[in-house]
Amino acid sequence: MTEDYLLRDNETGFDRVLAFSVPARHARGRVVRLGPVLETVLSAHDYPPLIKHLLAEALALTALMGALLKEEGSQLTIQAQSEGGPVDLLVCDYRDGEVRGYVRHDDVAVAALGENPGLEALFGKGYLAITFDLAATDERYQGVVPLEGASLAQACENYFAQSEQIPSLIRISVRSSGPRCMAGGLLLQHLPDSEEGKERLHAGDDHPDWEHVSILAGSVTHGELVDPTLTMEELVWRLFHEEKEVRVEPLKPLQRGCRCTVEHYQSILSRFPEDQRVEMRDDDGMIPVDCAFCSKILRIPA
Ligand SMILES: [Zn+2]
């Protein structure tokens, strides 16, 4: 039994998000580790290594940003869409600790890419849409940023800077070589005077508190983010131990989840006109529907 495997079975293991804050610096953050959940999502698809790596990165981002949501039933969706790139669609979402995702791509074009392609090589001219659906108020916040930079993490940083004016630092590490696949991530944000109902003041890349904590967080290494012998609590401690106070709070465990139930598709199909539904039927009178997230084909009674 490997060390990785042992650690997954205890509370310091994988498929968890840790919330933390550095109150005196008005900084909040999340750390994520994905292991078996990531493998479950990836195992539903037969993706080449490059696409697996991309989806693993996207799922870690989804878990980090999704874990910012407070109310049950709220959802975070990230969708990368391109014009003319080898990857034409990537969708991941998070709701109540459940994550899922898939990638639509051209196998031949992806095989022709070199190692570590940037976003432009993968997506061509593409856009990243990040959507927060808040359950309590039924509000939707969506921001769209160009898929520019070296990584999806960088595009997400741009989203927070441009759409929400929240200085953010995001680091993701994926380890997909060897028998196990794992991903780790860190998100840090600066929210001065951000209590409910109060206007945010002085947020900006040049704020001394932000400069300070973002340098500390930015010192995290790719190895540390996915080191199974280092717990997420230890990682936060290692980065911020010189701060006066650091609060940590483990959030609910992550799971792979999908909403592709017969009832779900029945409600979608019921919105189609009767003659179209008749056309969709197979010889047994069922309508086959495939779920892109889990590559399952469901047969829905017409
Ligand atoms: Zn599904």
CSV table of C-alpha atoms and ligand atoms in Angstrom, one decimal:
chain,number,residue,atom,x,y,z
A,1,MET,CA,0.0,0.0,0.0
A,2,THR,CA,1.5,3.3,-1.0
A,3,GLU,CA,1.8,6.3,1.3
A,4,ASP,CA,-0.7,8.3,-0.9
A,5,TYR,CA,-3.3,5.6,-0.5
A,6,LEU,CA,-2.9,5.6,3.3
A,7,LEU,CA,-3.3,9.3,3.6
A,8,ARG,CA,-6.5,9.3,1.6
A,9,ASP,CA,-8.2,7.3,4.2
A,10,ASN,CA,-7.7,9.8,7.0
A,11,GLU,CA,-8.9,13.3,7.5
A,12,THR,CA,-5.7,14.8,6.3
A,13,GLY,CA,-6.1,13.2,2.9
A,14,PHE,CA,-7.5,14.1,-0.4
A,15,ASP,CA,-10.8,15.4,-1.8
A,16,ARG,CA,-11.1,18.2,0.7
A,17,VAL,CA,-11.1,21.9,0.8
A,18,LEU,CA,-9.7,23.9,3.6
A,19,ALA,CA,-10.9,27.5,4.2
A,20,PHE,CA,-8.4,29.9,5.8
A,21,SER,CA,-8.2,33.5,6.6
A,22,VAL,CA,-5.5,36.0,7.8
A,23,PRO,CA,-7.8,38.5,9.5
A,24,ALA,CA,-5.3,41.2,10.2
A,25,ARG,CA,-4.5,41.3,6.5
A,26,HIS,CA,-8.1,41.1,5.3
A,27,ALA,CA,-7.2,38.0,3.3
A,28,ARG,CA,-9.1,34.8,2.8
A,29,GLY,CA,-8.2,31.7,1.0
A,30,ARG,CA,-8.9,28.1,0.1
A,31,VAL,CA,-6.7,25.1,-0.3
A,32,VAL,CA,-7.8,22.1,-2.2
A,33,ARG,CA,-6.5,18.5,-2.7
A,34,LEU,CA,-8.2,16.3,-5.3
A,35,GLY,CA,-7.4,12.5,-5.5
A,36,PRO,CA,-10.0,9.8,-5.9
A,37,VAL,CA,-12.7,12.2,-6.9
A,38,LEU,CA,-10.4,13.5,-9.7
A,39,GLU,CA,-9.7,9.9,-10.9
A,40,THR,CA,-13.5,9.1,-10.9
A,41,VAL,CA,-14.2,12.1,-13.1
A,42,LEU,CA,-11.4,11.3,-15.5
A,43,SER,CA,-12.2,7.6,-15.6
A,44,ALA,CA,-15.5,8.4,-17.3
A,45,HIS,CA,-13.6,9.7,-20.3
A,46,ASP,CA,-10.9,8.4,-22.6
A,47,TYR,CA,-8.9,11.5,-22.8
A,48,PRO,CA,-5.3,11.9,-23.9
A,49,PRO,CA,-2.8,13.0,-21.1
A,50,LEU,CA,-2.9,16.6,-22.1
A,51,ILE,CA,-6.7,16.9,-21.8
A,52,LYS,CA,-6.7,14.9,-18.6
A,53,HIS,CA,-4.2,17.4,-17.2
A,54,LEU,CA,-6.3,20.4,-18.4
A,55,LEU,CA,-9.5,18.9,-16.9
A,56,ALA,CA,-7.7,18.2,-13.6
A,57,GLU,CA,-6.5,21.8,-13.4
A,58,ALA,CA,-10.0,23.0,-14.2
A,59,LEU,CA,-11.6,20.8,-11.5
A,60,ALA,CA,-9.2,22.0,-8.9
A,61,LEU,CA,-10.1,25.6,-9.9
A,62,THR,CA,-13.8,24.7,-9.8
A,63,ALA,CA,-13.4,23.3,-6.3
A,64,LEU,CA,-11.5,26.3,-5.0
A,65,MET,CA,-13.9,28.9,-6.4
A,66,GLY,CA,-17.0,26.8,-5.6
A,67,ALA,CA,-15.9,26.5,-2.0
A,68,LEU,CA,-16.3,30.3,-1.8
A,69,LEU,CA,-20.1,29.8,-2.0
A,70,LYS,CA,-21.8,29.8,1.3
A,71,GLU,CA,-25.4,28.7,0.9
A,72,GLU,CA,-26.6,25.2,0.0
A,73,GLY,CA,-27.7,24.8,-3.5
A,74,SER,CA,-25.5,27.6,-4.9
A,75,GLN,CA,-23.5,26.7,-8.0
A,76,LEU,CA,-20.3,27.7,-9.6
A,77,THR,CA,-19.8,26.9,-13.3
A,78,ILE,CA,-16.7,27.5,-15.4
A,79,GLN,CA,-17.0,27.2,-19.1
A,80,ALA,CA,-14.1,27.7,-21.6
A,81,GLN,CA,-15.2,28.1,-25.1
A,82,SER,CA,-13.0,28.6,-28.1
A,83,GLU,CA,-13.0,29.5,-31.8
A,84,GLY,CA,-10.7,27.3,-33.8
A,85,GLY,CA,-8.6,25.7,-31.1
A,86,PRO,CA,-7.9,22.0,-30.6
A,87,VAL,CA,-10.1,22.3,-27.5
A,88,ASP,CA,-13.5,23.8,-28.3
A,89,LEU,CA,-15.4,23.4,-25.0
A,90,LEU,CA,-14.5,22.7,-21.3
A,91,VAL,CA,-17.3,22.7,-18.7
A,92,CYS,CA,-16.9,22.1,-14.9
A,93,ASP,CA,-19.3,22.9,-12.1
A,94,TYR,CA,-19.6,22.7,-8.3
A,95,ARG,CA,-22.6,22.5,-6.2
A,96,ASP,CA,-22.7,21.5,-2.5
A,97,GLY,CA,-19.3,19.8,-2.6
A,98,GLU,CA,-20.0,17.9,-5.8
A,99,VAL,CA,-17.8,18.5,-8.8
A,100,ARG,CA,-18.0,17.3,-12.4
A,101,GLY,CA,-16.6,18.3,-15.8
A,102,TYR,CA,-15.8,17.3,-19.3
A,103,VAL,CA,-13.8,18.5,-22.3
A,104,ARG,CA,-14.7,18.5,-26.0
A,105,HIS,CA,-11.7,18.4,-28.2
A,106,ASP,CA,-10.2,17.3,-31.5
A,107,ASP,CA,-7.9,14.3,-30.8
A,108,VAL,CA,-5.8,14.8,-33.8
A,109,ALA,CA,-5.2,18.5,-33.2
A,110,VAL,CA,-4.4,17.8,-29.5
A,111,ALA,CA,-1.9,15.1,-30.4
A,112,ALA,CA,0.0,17.6,-32.6
A,113,LEU,CA,0.5,20.0,-29.6
A,114,GLY,CA,3.8,20.1,-27.9
A,115,GLU,CA,4.3,19.8,-24.1
A,116,ASN,CA,2.8,22.4,-21.8
A,117,PRO,CA,0.9,24.4,-24.4
A,118,GLY,CA,-0.4,27.8,-23.4
A,119,LEU,CA,-4.0,28.7,-23.4
A,120,GLU,CA,-3.8,30.1,-26.9
A,121,ALA,CA,-2.4,26.8,-28.4
A,122,LEU,CA,-5.2,24.9,-26.7
A,123,PHE,CA,-8.2,27.1,-27.2
A,124,GLY,CA,-7.2,29.4,-30.1
A,125,LYS,CA,-9.2,32.6,-29.5
A,126,GLY,CA,-11.3,31.6,-26.6
A,127,TYR,CA,-13.2,32.9,-23.6
A,128,LEU,CA,-13.7,31.8,-20.1
A,129,ALA,CA,-17.1,32.4,-18.5
A,130,ILE,CA,-17.3,32.1,-14.7
A,131,THR,CA,-20.8,32.0,-13.3
A,132,PHE,CA,-21.9,32.1,-9.6
A,133,ASP,CA,-25.6,31.1,-9.2
A,134,LEU,CA,-26.7,32.0,-5.6
A,135,ALA,CA,-29.4,29.8,-4.3
A,136,ALA,CA,-30.6,32.1,-1.5
A,137,THR,CA,-31.3,35.1,-3.7
A,138,ASP,CA,-31.6,33.4,-7.0
A,139,GLU,CA,-29.0,35.9,-8.3
A,140,ARG,CA,-26.6,35.1,-11.1
A,141,TYR,CA,-23.2,36.7,-11.4
A,142,GLN,CA,-21.3,36.0,-14.6
A,143,GLY,CA,-18.0,37.4,-15.8
A,144,VAL,CA,-16.3,36.6,-19.1
A,145,VAL,CA,-12.6,37.0,-19.7
A,146,PRO,CA,-10.4,36.2,-22.7
A,147,LEU,CA,-8.5,32.9,-22.4
A,148,GLU,CA,-5.1,34.5,-22.2
A,149,GLY,CA,-2.0,33.7,-20.3
A,150,ALA,CA,-0.2,30.6,-19.5
A,151,SER,CA,-2.9,28.7,-17.6
A,152,LEU,CA,-6.6,28.5,-16.6
A,153,ALA,CA,-5.5,29.6,-13.2
A,154,GLN,CA,-4.2,32.9,-14.6
A,155,ALA,CA,-7.4,33.4,-16.6
A,156,CYS,CA,-9.4,33.0,-13.3
A,157,GLU,CA,-7.1,35.5,-11.6
A,158,ASN,CA,-8.0,37.9,-14.4
A,159,TYR,CA,-11.7,37.2,-13.9
A,160,PHE,CA,-11.5,38.2,-10.2
A,161,ALA,CA,-9.4,41.3,-11.0
A,162,GLN,CA,-11.6,42.5,-13.9
A,163,SER,CA,-15.1,41.4,-13.0
A,164,GLU,CA,-15.1,41.5,-9.2
A,165,GLN,CA,-12.2,43.9,-8.5
A,166,ILE,CA,-10.8,41.4,-6.0
A,167,PRO,CA,-7.0,41.0,-6.1
A,168,SER,CA,-6.5,37.2,-6.2
A,169,LEU,CA,-3.7,34.8,-6.4
A,170,ILE,CA,-4.3,31.2,-7.7
A,171,ARG,CA,-1.8,28.4,-7.9
A,172,ILE,CA,-2.7,24.9,-9.2
A,173,SER,CA,-0.5,21.8,-9.5
A,174,VAL,CA,-1.4,18.6,-11.2
A,175,ARG,CA,0.5,15.3,-10.8
A,176,SER,CA,-0.8,13.0,-13.5
A,177,SER,CA,2.3,10.8,-14.1
A,178,GLY,CA,2.5,7.5,-12.3
A,179,PRO,CA,-0.4,5.3,-11.3
A,180,ARG,CA,-2.4,8.0,-9.4
A,181,CYS,CA,-3.6,11.4,-10.5
A,182,MET,CA,-3.9,14.2,-8.1
A,183,ALA,CA,-4.3,18.0,-8.1
A,184,GLY,CA,-3.8,20.6,-5.5
A,185,GLY,CA,-4.6,24.3,-5.5
A,186,LEU,CA,-4.4,27.5,-3.5
A,187,LEU,CA,-6.6,30.6,-3.8
A,188,LEU,CA,-5.9,33.8,-1.8
A,189,GLN,CA,-8.0,37.0,-2.0
A,190,HIS,CA,-7.8,40.4,-0.5
A,191,LEU,CA,-11.1,41.7,0.9
A,192,PRO,CA,-10.5,44.8,2.9
A,193,ASP,CA,-13.6,46.1,4.7
A,194,SER,CA,-15.7,43.5,3.1
A,195,GLU,CA,-18.2,42.8,5.8
A,196,GLU,CA,-21.8,42.3,4.7
A,197,GLY,CA,-23.3,45.6,3.5
A,198,LYS,CA,-20.2,47.5,3.7
A,199,GLU,CA,-18.5,48.9,0.7
A,200,ARG,CA,-15.1,47.6,-0.1
A,201,LEU,CA,-12.3,50.1,0.2
A,202,HIS,CA,-8.7,50.3,-0.9
A,203,ALA,CA,-8.7,46.8,-2.6
A,204,GLY,CA,-5.8,46.9,-5.1
A,205,ASP,CA,-2.7,45.2,-6.1
A,206,ASP,CA,-0.6,47.9,-4.4
A,207,HIS,CA,-2.2,47.6,-1.0
A,208,PRO,CA,0.7,46.8,1.5
A,209,ASP,CA,-1.3,44.0,3.2
A,210,TRP,CA,-2.0,42.3,-0.1
A,211,GLU,CA,1.5,42.7,-1.3
A,212,HIS,CA,2.7,41.0,1.9
A,213,VAL,CA,0.3,38.0,1.9
A,214,SER,CA,0.5,37.5,-1.8
A,215,ILE,CA,4.2,37.2,-1.6
A,216,LEU,CA,3.9,34.6,1.2
A,217,ALA,CA,1.3,32.6,-0.7
A,218,GLY,CA,3.2,33.0,-4.0
A,219,SER,CA,6.1,31.2,-2.4
A,220,VAL,CA,4.2,27.9,-2.5
A,221,THR,CA,5.8,25.3,-4.8
A,222,HIS,CA,4.1,23.0,-7.2
A,223,GLY,CA,5.5,20.1,-5.1
A,224,GLU,CA,4.0,21.4,-1.9
A,225,LEU,CA,0.5,21.7,-3.5
A,226,VAL,CA,0.3,18.0,-4.2
A,227,ASP,CA,2.7,16.6,-1.5
A,228,PRO,CA,0.6,13.8,0.2
A,229,THR,CA,2.9,13.9,3.3
A,230,LEU,CA,2.1,17.6,3.9
A,231,THR,CA,-1.5,18.2,5.1
A,232,MET,CA,-3.4,21.3,3.9
A,233,GLU,CA,-3.3,22.7,7.5
A,234,GLU,CA,0.5,22.3,7.5
A,235,LEU,CA,0.8,24.0,4.1
A,236,VAL,CA,-1.2,27.0,5.4
A,237,TRP,CA,1.0,27.1,8.5
A,238,ARG,CA,4.2,26.9,6.5
A,239,LEU,CA,3.1,29.9,4.3
A,240,PHE,CA,1.6,32.1,7.0
A,241,HIS,CA,3.2,31.1,10.3
A,242,GLU,CA,4.7,34.5,10.9
A,243,GLU,CA,1.2,36.2,10.9
A,244,LYS,CA,-0.4,37.1,14.1
A,245,GLU,CA,-3.5,35.0,13.5
A,246,VAL,CA,-4.5,32.5,10.9
A,247,ARG,CA,-7.9,30.8,11.0
A,248,VAL,CA,-8.6,27.5,9.3
A,249,GLU,CA,-11.8,25.7,8.8
A,250,PRO,CA,-12.2,22.4,7.0
A,251,LEU,CA,-15.2,22.4,4.6
A,252,LYS,CA,-17.4,19.5,3.6
A,253,PRO,CA,-15.6,16.7,1.6
A,254,LEU,CA,-15.7,16.8,-2.1
A,255,GLN,CA,-17.5,14.3,-4.2
A,256,ARG,CA,-18.0,13.6,-7.8
A,257,GLY,CA,-21.6,14.3,-8.6
A,258,CYS,CA,-23.8,14.5,-11.6
A,259,ARG,CA,-27.4,15.4,-12.1
A,260,CYS,CA,-28.1,13.2,-15.1
A,261,THR,CA,-31.2,11.5,-13.7
A,262,VAL,CA,-34.2,10.2,-15.6
A,263,GLU,CA,-36.3,12.9,-13.9
A,264,HIS,CA,-33.9,15.6,-14.9
A,265,TYR,CA,-34.0,14.7,-18.6
A,266,GLN,CA,-37.7,14.1,-18.5
A,267,SER,CA,-38.2,17.7,-17.4
A,268,ILE,CA,-35.9,19.0,-20.2
A,269,LEU,CA,-37.6,16.8,-22.8
A,270,SER,CA,-41.1,17.9,-21.7
A,271,ARG,CA,-40.2,21.4,-23.0
A,272,PHE,CA,-39.8,20.0,-26.5
A,273,PRO,CA,-42.9,19.9,-28.8
A,274,GLU,CA,-44.6,16.5,-29.0
A,275,ASP,CA,-43.6,15.9,-32.7
A,276,GLN,CA,-39.9,16.4,-31.9
A,277,ARG,CA,-40.1,14.0,-29.0
A,278,VAL,CA,-41.6,11.4,-31.3
A,279,GLU,CA,-38.7,11.8,-33.7
A,280,MET,CA,-36.2,11.3,-30.9
A,281,ARG,CA,-37.7,7.9,-29.9
A,282,ASP,CA,-35.9,4.7,-30.6
A,283,ASP,CA,-37.6,1.4,-31.6
A,284,ASP,CA,-38.6,0.7,-28.0
A,285,GLY,CA,-40.2,4.1,-27.6
A,286,MET,CA,-37.4,5.4,-25.4
A,287,ILE,CA,-35.4,8.5,-26.0
A,288,PRO,CA,-31.6,8.0,-25.6
A,289,VAL,CA,-29.8,10.9,-24.0
A,290,ASP,CA,-26.1,10.9,-23.4
A,291,CYS,CA,-24.6,12.8,-20.4
A,292,ALA,CA,-21.4,14.6,-21.5
A,293,PHE,CA,-20.2,14.8,-17.9
A,294,CYS,CA,-20.2,11.0,-17.1
A,295,SER,CA,-20.4,9.6,-20.7
A,296,LYS,CA,-23.4,7.6,-19.7
A,297,ILE,CA,-26.4,7.0,-22.0
A,298,LEU,CA,-29.7,7.2,-20.3
A,299,ARG,CA,-32.9,5.9,-21.9
A,300,ILE,CA,-35.7,8.1,-21.1
A,301,PRO,CA,-39.3,6.9,-21.4
A,302,ALA,CA,-40.9,9.1,-24.0
B,1,ZN,ZN,-24.0,12.6,-15.8
